[in-house]
Short mmCIF file of C-alpha atoms in Angstrom, two decimals:
data_model
loop_
_atom_site.label_atom_id
_atom_site.label_comp_id
_atom_site.label_asym_id
_atom_site.label_seq_id
_atom_site.Cartn_x
_atom_site.Cartn_y
_atom_site.Cartn_z
CA UNK A 1 136.83 161.99 15.55
CA UNK A 2 139.36 162.45 18.40
CA UNK A 3 138.87 160.48 21.54
CA UNK A 4 139.39 163.53 23.64
CA UNK A 5 138.12 167.02 22.37
CA UNK A 6 138.80 170.20 23.85
CA UNK A 7 137.16 173.67 23.30
CA UNK A 8 137.84 176.40 22.60
CA UNK A 9 141.11 176.09 20.84
CA UNK A 10 142.13 179.69 21.58
CA UNK A 11 140.76 181.81 24.28
CA UNK A 12 141.54 185.53 24.92
CA UNK A 13 140.27 187.14 28.19
CA UNK A 14 140.66 190.37 30.06
CA UNK A 15 142.35 190.24 33.43
CA UNK A 16 139.74 189.36 36.15
CA UNK A 17 137.34 187.47 33.78
CA UNK A 18 136.03 184.01 34.65
CA UNK A 19 137.20 181.40 32.30
CA UNK A 20 135.88 178.08 31.30
CA UNK A 21 137.68 175.36 29.21
CA UNK A 22 135.70 172.23 28.25
CA UNK A 23 136.85 168.74 27.55
CA UNK A 24 134.69 165.79 26.05
CA UNK A 25 135.70 162.31 25.72
CA UNK A 26 134.29 159.37 23.98
CA UNK A 27 135.97 156.44 25.90
CA UNK A 28 135.57 154.90 29.34
CA UNK A 29 138.23 156.42 31.60
CA UNK A 30 139.47 155.93 35.06
CA UNK A 31 140.51 159.52 35.41
CA UNK A 32 140.80 162.90 33.81
CA UNK A 33 143.86 165.01 33.97
CA UNK A 34 144.20 168.61 33.62
CA UNK A 35 147.61 169.96 32.65
CA UNK A 36 149.12 173.39 32.14
CA UNK A 37 151.90 173.84 29.66
CA UNK A 38 153.98 177.20 29.90
CA UNK A 39 155.51 178.96 26.99
CA UNK A 40 158.82 177.54 27.91
CA UNK A 41 157.27 174.07 27.37
CA UNK A 42 157.28 172.74 30.87
CA UNK A 43 154.18 170.67 31.72
CA UNK A 44 152.44 170.91 35.33
CA UNK A 45 149.71 168.72 36.64
CA UNK A 46 146.73 170.73 37.83
CA UNK A 47 144.22 168.03 38.69
CA UNK A 48 143.49 164.51 38.32
CA UNK A 49 139.80 163.70 39.07
CA UNK A 50 137.55 160.60 38.54
CA UNK A 51 134.40 162.23 39.93
CA UNK A 52 132.76 165.37 41.27
CA UNK A 53 134.83 168.65 41.62
CA UNK A 54 138.31 169.67 42.85
CA UNK A 55 139.45 173.12 43.77
CA UNK A 56 142.89 174.55 44.19
CA UNK A 57 143.35 178.27 44.60
CA UNK A 58 141.55 180.01 41.74
CA UNK A 59 141.37 176.89 39.68
CA UNK A 60 138.32 174.54 39.73
CA UNK A 61 137.77 171.29 37.90
CA UNK A 62 134.65 169.26 37.46
CA UNK A 63 133.85 166.13 35.72
CA UNK A 64 130.36 164.60 34.76
CA UNK A 65 130.99 160.80 34.28
CA UNK A 66 127.55 160.13 32.78
CA UNK A 67 128.01 162.80 30.17
CA UNK A 68 131.67 162.28 29.60
CA UNK A 69 132.53 165.84 30.13
CA UNK A 70 135.03 167.93 32.19
CA UNK A 71 135.54 171.60 32.65
CA UNK A 72 138.38 173.64 34.01
CA UNK A 73 137.45 176.98 35.49
CA UNK A 74 139.69 179.87 36.32
CA UNK A 75 138.24 182.66 38.54
CA UNK A 76 139.77 186.21 38.63
CA UNK A 77 141.94 185.42 35.79
CA UNK A 78 145.48 186.99 35.66
CA UNK A 79 148.04 187.51 32.88
CA UNK A 80 150.23 184.78 34.66
CA UNK A 81 147.54 182.20 33.76
CA UNK A 82 148.39 182.62 30.15
CA UNK A 83 149.39 179.08 29.15
CA UNK A 84 148.23 176.08 27.17
CA UNK A 85 145.69 173.88 29.12
CA UNK A 86 145.46 170.35 28.20
CA UNK A 87 142.98 167.58 29.28
CA UNK A 88 144.11 163.98 29.21
CA UNK A 89 141.96 161.01 29.68
CA UNK A 90 143.33 157.97 31.50
CA UNK A 91 141.94 154.82 29.66
CA UNK A 92 142.58 151.27 29.40
CA UNK A 93 144.80 149.97 26.67
CA UNK A 94 143.65 146.35 26.72
CA UNK A 95 141.65 144.15 28.86
CA UNK A 96 144.25 144.28 31.51
CA UNK A 97 145.07 146.86 34.04
CA UNK A 98 147.30 148.98 31.72
CA UNK A 99 146.19 152.58 31.27
CA UNK A 100 147.40 155.21 28.95
CA UNK A 101 146.86 158.98 28.73
CA UNK A 102 145.06 160.30 25.61
CA UNK A 103 145.38 163.90 25.35
CA UNK A 104 143.26 166.84 23.99
CA UNK A 105 144.71 169.14 21.56
CA UNK A 106 145.09 171.89 24.18
CA UNK A 107 143.56 175.32 24.73
CA UNK A 108 145.76 178.41 24.33
CA UNK A 109 144.72 180.97 26.92
CA UNK A 110 145.83 184.49 26.77
CA UNK A 111 144.91 186.91 29.55
CA UNK A 112 145.51 190.53 28.85
CA UNK A 113 146.21 193.07 31.59
CA UNK B 1 160.04 171.81 40.17
CA UNK B 2 158.28 168.43 39.84
CA UNK B 3 161.35 166.44 41.04
CA UNK B 4 161.70 164.68 37.52
CA UNK B 5 164.79 165.37 35.69
CA UNK B 6 165.53 164.87 32.10
CA UNK B 7 168.82 165.18 30.19
CA UNK B 8 169.77 166.67 27.89
CA UNK B 9 167.62 169.69 27.63
CA UNK B 10 168.36 170.18 23.92
CA UNK B 11 169.59 167.78 21.30
CA UNK B 12 170.45 168.46 17.64
CA UNK B 13 171.44 165.68 15.49
CA UNK B 14 171.33 164.47 11.85
CA UNK B 15 169.11 162.00 10.05
CA UNK B 16 170.02 158.42 10.43
CA UNK B 17 171.76 159.03 13.83
CA UNK B 18 170.85 157.41 17.18
CA UNK B 19 170.37 159.30 20.48
CA UNK B 20 169.57 158.45 24.02
CA UNK B 21 167.29 160.46 26.42
CA UNK B 22 167.48 160.04 29.97
CA UNK B 23 164.93 160.46 32.79
CA UNK B 24 165.05 160.20 36.59
CA UNK B 25 161.75 159.92 38.39
CA UNK B 26 160.77 161.63 41.56
CA UNK B 27 162.11 159.94 44.64
CA UNK B 28 159.61 156.97 45.56
CA UNK B 29 157.98 156.87 42.14
CA UNK B 30 158.10 153.46 40.50
CA UNK B 31 156.41 154.35 37.24
CA UNK B 32 158.11 156.06 34.39
CA UNK B 33 156.00 157.24 31.21
CA UNK B 34 157.51 158.69 27.86
CA UNK B 35 155.57 161.13 25.86
CA UNK B 36 156.33 162.87 22.57
CA UNK B 37 154.86 166.21 21.71
CA UNK B 38 155.20 167.36 18.11
CA UNK B 39 153.50 170.23 16.33
CA UNK B 40 151.23 168.07 13.98
CA UNK B 41 150.38 165.18 16.42
CA UNK B 42 150.33 166.91 19.80
CA UNK B 43 151.19 164.93 22.94
CA UNK B 44 151.28 161.01 22.53
CA UNK B 45 151.94 158.36 24.94
CA UNK B 46 154.87 156.27 23.92
CA UNK B 47 155.52 153.73 26.61
CA UNK B 48 155.39 153.06 30.36
CA UNK B 49 157.66 151.27 32.77
CA UNK B 50 156.88 150.03 36.37
CA UNK B 51 159.61 149.01 38.56
CA UNK B 52 161.82 147.94 35.74
CA UNK B 53 159.18 146.17 33.70
CA UNK B 54 157.41 147.36 30.66
CA UNK B 55 153.74 148.11 31.61
CA UNK B 56 152.06 149.67 28.59
CA UNK B 57 152.93 150.54 25.07
CA UNK B 58 151.44 153.28 23.03
CA UNK B 59 152.21 154.81 19.72
CA UNK B 60 155.91 153.98 19.83
CA UNK B 61 157.69 153.39 16.58
CA UNK B 62 159.79 150.12 16.17
CA UNK B 63 162.94 152.54 15.85
CA UNK B 64 162.31 153.56 19.40
CA UNK B 65 162.94 151.56 22.50
CA UNK B 66 163.25 152.22 26.30
CA UNK B 67 164.21 150.68 29.32
CA UNK B 68 164.08 151.29 33.20
CA UNK B 69 167.07 150.33 35.24
CA UNK B 70 167.36 148.91 38.82
CA UNK B 71 167.81 152.53 40.18
CA UNK B 72 164.49 153.39 38.46
CA UNK B 73 166.02 155.90 35.99
CA UNK B 74 164.81 155.29 32.30
CA UNK B 75 166.31 155.84 28.89
CA UNK B 76 164.49 156.30 25.62
CA UNK B 77 166.60 155.37 22.63
CA UNK B 78 165.71 156.68 19.31
CA UNK B 79 167.52 155.29 16.25
CA UNK B 80 167.62 155.78 12.49
CA UNK B 81 166.31 159.44 13.05
CA UNK B 82 164.10 161.05 10.65
CA UNK B 83 163.11 164.62 10.24
CA UNK B 84 159.68 163.86 11.58
CA UNK B 85 161.14 162.66 14.95
CA UNK B 86 161.86 166.29 15.78
CA UNK B 87 159.80 167.02 19.03
CA UNK B 88 159.80 167.60 22.59
CA UNK B 89 160.04 164.42 24.47
CA UNK B 90 158.62 164.25 28.11
CA UNK B 91 159.03 161.73 30.86
CA UNK B 92 156.62 161.63 33.69
CA UNK B 93 156.65 159.48 36.96
CA UNK B 94 154.03 158.55 39.35
CA UNK B 95 153.78 156.32 42.33
CA UNK B 96 151.77 153.39 40.89
CA UNK B 97 150.76 152.03 37.48
CA UNK B 98 146.95 152.22 37.48
CA UNK B 99 146.48 155.47 35.70
CA UNK B 100 144.67 156.81 38.75
CA UNK B 101 147.82 158.42 40.25
CA UNK B 102 148.99 161.98 39.55
CA UNK B 103 151.86 162.20 36.95
CA UNK B 104 154.70 164.49 37.49
CA UNK B 105 156.35 165.76 34.36
CA UNK B 106 159.93 166.49 33.66
CA UNK B 107 161.08 169.57 31.81
CA UNK B 108 161.39 167.74 28.57
CA UNK B 109 164.16 167.18 25.93
CA UNK B 110 163.80 169.07 22.80
CA UNK B 111 165.15 167.00 19.87
CA UNK B 112 165.87 168.59 16.53
CA UNK B 113 166.84 166.38 13.60
CA UNK B 114 168.49 168.05 10.76
#
């Protein structure tokens, strides 16, 4: 079992739909990152959160530490939102303070006009 | 534009060769991270440097090595290249090393080993 699981793997939506991408993790984390990867390959950091909820424009990210679960929501989706969305858990590597990101496999989102 | 630069953008080489990938972090960031993204393994953490010192090591092969220089730019050296090393290599930078800082990703270097 992967330490970070994402669902769904693929998601196709109509423009304007509300979209939810889920991320579950099985390890203790210090933070959860949501990343967006465009078709050209570039990666953009969307959110980093360790508790509660964050909002940026039409994007909302939530995390439930007790349930080890995070969600990324996109309201009023648009074709330009089409991309791969990746969650990554920042977790300790050893007993020290070093951390590493462990990535989910990504969700390919396609928003149709 | 994240402020992180990587060169070259594309690299095509042959098995057995050695290549060097270069990364310049955002101004003010002290941490540099290297990641590999391949079709079968997805994104994987390779190594982190903070202010010139190795800070954390992930799934980095012994054939690979990295360093961070006094001006904070970093290089990832890949040697004895194999077909399976073909991948996108990203670097990212952040202010601190704790894992609680946002990471800013460079555009990546696409390595093709023939």
